[in-house]
Amino acid sequence: MCQLLGLNCATPTDAVFSFTGFRRRGGATDTHADGWGVAFFEGRGVRLFIDPDAAARSPMADFLQRYPIRSRNVIAHVRKATTGAVALENTHPFMRELWGRYWVFAHNGDLHGHQPKLHRHFRPVGDTDSERAFCWLLQELDKSHASLPPVPELTATLRELIPHISRHGTFNFLLSCGDAMWAHCSTHLHYRVRDYPFSRATLADEDWTIDFSTVTQPGDRVAVIVTTPLTRDEVWIPFAPGELRVFVDGAPMTDTGT
């Protein structure tokens, strides 16, 4: 299985602290050494970095650990390959355009027998079950809405679509178009909201403690979504199996349901 990391923020925020711990799971503190990637939304653009090598020893990951890209939505992934070869085209996150916006998706789990019919505009480049599921989701969203709808409408449509995929196996995923972040749990997913009054946190996979009160400003708020809690000394809220949550401006919306 793979692992997921997402940040949804009220103001542009760098992911250096979270990414430093998370990348260690890509071949150092865990076995997810078959590629990694991270996407940073900046306005309507996306900086996408993917690498089929292990994150724990990747020079590109070294660069990103030192380079504080500020974003309101970040999706990262470390891969343990099950379906699809270890190759650049099979490395998450995946990105596609819909309604003139970039969409980014990363998946943790295995899907068996999910072979939907895909139209010309939404076709996978690689051979993973994950990219195929992403293409189908976008295809069906495109059928359901003529243009980008409000977040609650998108959430309602996603809630109708997800069971068609999740019945085929494990479907933990993160999805964003830059306005919000959707997180769905089949098995394991946790989140933590960091806001005022900010406190200290210590990474679980790296010897690093940070006092967030010294590096934040009024109005900052960050929701961190991750497969397994990133820190040893913070309270993380587990998702329920089958739960879909949407995060906007660094907090979960309260009307998402399960």
Coordinates of C-alpha atoms in Angstrom, one line a residue:
M1 CA 0.0 0.0 0.0
C2 CA 1.0 3.6 -0.5
Q3 CA 0.7 6.6 1.8
L4 CA -1.0 10.0 1.3
L5 CA -0.4 13.5 2.6
G6 CA -2.5 16.6 2.0
L7 CA -2.5 20.2 3.2
N8 CA -5.4 22.5 2.9
C9 CA -4.6 26.0 4.1
A10 CA -6.4 29.3 4.8
T11 CA -3.3 31.2 3.6
P12 CA -0.4 30.2 1.4
T13 CA 1.7 27.9 3.6
D14 CA 4.9 25.9 3.1
A15 CA 4.9 22.2 3.6
V16 CA 8.5 21.7 4.6
F17 CA 7.9 20.4 8.1
S18 CA 5.2 17.9 7.0
F19 CA 7.1 16.8 3.8
T20 CA 10.3 16.3 5.8
G21 CA 8.7 13.6 7.9
F22 CA 6.5 12.2 5.1
R23 CA 9.3 11.6 2.7
R24 CA 11.1 9.4 5.2
R25 CA 8.3 6.9 4.8
G26 CA 9.5 6.5 1.2
G27 CA 12.2 4.0 1.9
A28 CA 13.7 5.0 5.3
T29 CA 11.1 4.5 8.1
D30 CA 8.8 2.5 5.9
T31 CA 8.8 0.5 2.7
H32 CA 7.1 2.8 0.2
A33 CA 10.1 3.1 -2.0
D34 CA 8.6 2.8 -5.5
G35 CA 8.2 6.4 -6.4
W36 CA 6.9 9.6 -4.9
G37 CA 5.4 12.9 -5.9
V38 CA 4.0 16.2 -4.6
A39 CA 1.8 18.9 -6.2
F40 CA 1.5 22.5 -5.1
F41 CA -1.4 24.6 -6.3
E42 CA -0.4 28.3 -6.9
G43 CA -3.4 30.3 -8.0
R44 CA -4.8 28.4 -11.0
G45 CA -1.4 26.8 -11.7
V46 CA 0.2 23.7 -10.2
R47 CA 3.9 22.8 -9.6
L48 CA 4.0 19.0 -10.0
F49 CA 7.1 17.0 -9.0
I50 CA 7.2 13.3 -9.5
D51 CA 10.1 10.8 -9.3
P52 CA 10.0 7.0 -9.7
D53 CA 12.9 6.6 -7.2
A54 CA 12.5 6.4 -3.4
A55 CA 11.7 9.7 -1.7
A56 CA 14.1 9.1 1.2
R57 CA 17.1 9.2 -1.2
S58 CA 15.8 11.4 -3.9
P59 CA 17.9 14.6 -4.7
M60 CA 14.7 16.3 -5.9
A61 CA 13.1 15.6 -2.5
D62 CA 16.2 17.0 -0.9
F63 CA 15.6 20.2 -2.9
L64 CA 12.0 20.5 -2.0
Q65 CA 12.8 19.9 1.7
R66 CA 14.9 23.0 1.5
Y67 CA 12.7 25.1 -0.8
P68 CA 9.6 26.5 1.0
I69 CA 7.0 26.6 -1.8
R70 CA 3.9 28.3 -0.4
S71 CA 0.5 26.9 -1.4
R72 CA -3.1 26.6 -0.1
N73 CA -3.5 23.0 -1.4
V74 CA -0.7 20.4 -1.4
I75 CA -1.0 16.7 -2.3
A76 CA 1.9 14.3 -1.8
H77 CA 2.2 10.5 -2.2
V78 CA 4.8 7.8 -1.5
R79 CA 4.3 4.6 -3.5
K80 CA 4.6 0.9 -2.8
A81 CA 3.8 -0.6 -6.3
T82 CA 1.1 -3.2 -6.6
T83 CA -0.6 -2.5 -9.9
G84 CA 1.6 -1.0 -12.6
A85 CA 5.4 -1.0 -13.0
V86 CA 7.7 1.3 -11.1
A87 CA 7.8 4.1 -13.8
L88 CA 7.4 7.8 -14.1
E89 CA 4.0 7.5 -15.8
N90 CA 2.7 5.4 -12.8
T91 CA 3.9 7.9 -10.2
H92 CA 1.3 9.8 -8.2
P93 CA -0.1 12.5 -7.9
F94 CA -1.8 12.5 -11.3
M95 CA -3.0 15.7 -12.9
R96 CA -5.7 16.5 -15.5
E97 CA -7.7 19.5 -16.8
L98 CA -11.4 19.8 -16.4
W99 CA -13.5 23.0 -16.8
G100 CA -10.4 25.0 -17.4
R101 CA -8.9 24.0 -14.0
Y102 CA -6.2 21.6 -13.0
W103 CA -7.3 18.6 -10.9
V104 CA -4.8 16.6 -8.8
F105 CA -5.4 13.1 -7.4
A106 CA -3.5 10.5 -5.4
H107 CA -4.7 7.1 -4.3
N108 CA -3.8 4.5 -1.7
G109 CA -5.2 1.0 -2.1
D110 CA -5.9 -1.7 -4.7
L111 CA -8.9 -1.9 -7.0
H112 CA -9.8 -5.2 -8.6
G113 CA -11.9 -5.5 -11.8
H114 CA -12.5 -1.8 -12.2
Q115 CA -12.4 -1.5 -16.0
P116 CA -14.8 1.3 -16.8
K117 CA -15.4 2.6 -20.3
L118 CA -13.4 5.9 -20.8
H119 CA -14.0 8.5 -23.3
R120 CA -11.3 10.1 -25.5
H121 CA -10.7 13.1 -23.2
F122 CA -10.1 11.1 -20.1
R123 CA -7.6 8.2 -20.7
P124 CA -4.8 7.0 -18.5
V125 CA -1.2 7.4 -19.6
G126 CA 0.2 4.7 -17.3
D127 CA -1.3 1.3 -16.3
T128 CA -2.3 1.8 -12.7
D129 CA -5.7 1.2 -11.2
S130 CA -5.4 4.6 -9.5
E131 CA -5.0 6.7 -12.7
R132 CA -7.9 4.8 -14.3
A133 CA -10.1 5.6 -11.3
F134 CA -9.1 9.3 -11.5
C135 CA -10.0 9.4 -15.2
W136 CA -13.4 7.9 -14.6
L137 CA -14.2 10.3 -11.7
L138 CA -13.4 13.3 -13.9
Q139 CA -15.3 11.8 -16.8
E140 CA -18.4 11.4 -14.7
L141 CA -18.1 14.8 -13.1
D142 CA -17.9 16.3 -16.6
K143 CA -21.1 14.4 -17.5
S144 CA -22.9 15.7 -14.3
H145 CA -21.9 19.4 -14.6
A146 CA -21.5 21.8 -17.5
S147 CA -19.0 23.9 -15.7
L148 CA -17.3 24.1 -12.3
P149 CA -20.1 23.9 -9.7
P150 CA -19.9 25.1 -6.0
V151 CA -18.0 22.9 -3.6
P152 CA -21.2 21.4 -2.0
E153 CA -22.5 20.3 -5.4
L154 CA -19.2 18.7 -6.3
T155 CA -19.2 16.9 -2.9
A156 CA -22.7 15.6 -3.5
T157 CA -21.7 14.2 -6.9
L158 CA -18.5 12.7 -5.6
R159 CA -20.5 11.0 -2.9
E160 CA -22.7 9.3 -5.6
L161 CA -19.7 8.3 -7.7
I162 CA -17.3 6.9 -5.1
P163 CA -19.3 3.7 -4.3
H164 CA -19.0 2.6 -7.9
I165 CA -15.2 2.5 -7.4
S166 CA -14.8 1.6 -3.7
R167 CA -16.8 -1.6 -4.2
H168 CA -13.8 -2.9 -6.2
G169 CA -11.3 -2.6 -3.3
T170 CA -9.5 0.0 -1.2
F171 CA -10.1 3.5 -2.2
N172 CA -8.3 6.0 0.1
F173 CA -7.7 9.2 -2.0
L174 CA -7.0 12.9 -2.0
L175 CA -8.4 15.2 -4.7
S176 CA -8.2 18.9 -5.3
C177 CA -8.9 21.5 -7.9
G178 CA -7.2 24.3 -5.9
D179 CA -10.5 25.6 -4.2
A180 CA -10.9 22.7 -1.8
M181 CA -9.5 19.3 -0.9
W182 CA -11.6 16.1 -0.9
A183 CA -10.4 13.1 1.2
H184 CA -12.0 9.7 1.1
C185 CA -11.2 6.9 3.5
S186 CA -11.7 3.2 2.9
T187 CA -9.3 2.0 5.6
H188 CA -6.8 4.4 7.1
L189 CA -6.8 8.2 7.0
H190 CA -6.3 10.9 9.7
Y191 CA -6.5 14.7 9.9
R192 CA -5.3 17.5 12.2
V193 CA -6.2 21.2 12.1
R194 CA -3.5 23.6 13.3
D195 CA -4.8 27.0 14.2
Y196 CA -4.6 29.6 17.0
P197 CA -3.3 29.1 19.6
F198 CA -0.5 27.3 17.8
S199 CA 1.6 24.8 19.7
R200 CA 4.7 22.7 19.3
A201 CA 4.9 19.5 17.3
T202 CA 7.5 16.7 16.9
L203 CA 7.7 14.5 13.8
A204 CA 7.3 10.8 14.2
D205 CA 9.7 9.9 11.4
E206 CA 12.4 12.6 11.9
D207 CA 14.0 14.2 14.9
W208 CA 12.5 17.7 14.4
T209 CA 10.4 19.7 16.8
I210 CA 8.8 23.0 15.7
D211 CA 7.0 25.7 17.7
F212 CA 4.3 26.8 15.2
S213 CA 3.5 29.9 17.3
T214 CA 6.9 31.4 16.2
V215 CA 6.4 30.8 12.4
T216 CA 2.6 31.7 11.9
Q217 CA 0.6 34.8 11.5
P218 CA -3.0 35.8 12.5
G219 CA -5.4 34.1 10.2
D220 CA -3.2 31.1 9.5
R221 CA -4.9 27.7 9.7
V222 CA -3.9 24.4 8.2
A223 CA -5.7 21.1 7.8
V224 CA -3.2 18.2 7.4
I225 CA -4.6 14.9 6.1
V226 CA -2.3 11.8 6.2
T227 CA -2.5 8.1 6.1
T228 CA -0.7 7.6 9.5
P229 CA -0.2 10.5 11.9
L230 CA 2.9 12.6 11.1
T231 CA 3.7 13.7 14.7
R232 CA 4.1 12.1 18.1
D233 CA 2.6 14.8 20.3
E234 CA -0.6 16.0 18.5
V235 CA -4.1 14.7 18.5
W236 CA -5.1 13.3 15.1
I237 CA -8.7 12.5 14.2
P238 CA -9.3 9.3 12.4
F239 CA -11.7 9.1 9.5
A240 CA -14.4 6.4 9.6
P241 CA -14.4 3.8 6.8
G242 CA -16.4 5.1 3.9
E243 CA -16.2 8.7 5.1
L244 CA -15.7 11.6 2.6
R245 CA -14.6 14.9 4.0
V246 CA -14.0 18.2 2.1
F247 CA -11.6 20.8 3.5
V248 CA -11.8 24.5 2.7
D249 CA -9.6 27.3 4.0
G250 CA -7.8 24.9 6.4
A251 CA -10.9 23.4 8.1
P252 CA -13.3 20.6 7.3
M253 CA -16.8 21.6 6.1
T254 CA -19.4 20.4 8.6
D255 CA -22.0 19.2 6.1
T256 CA -20.0 16.5 4.3
G257 CA -21.7 13.5 5.9
T258 CA -20.4 9.9 5.3

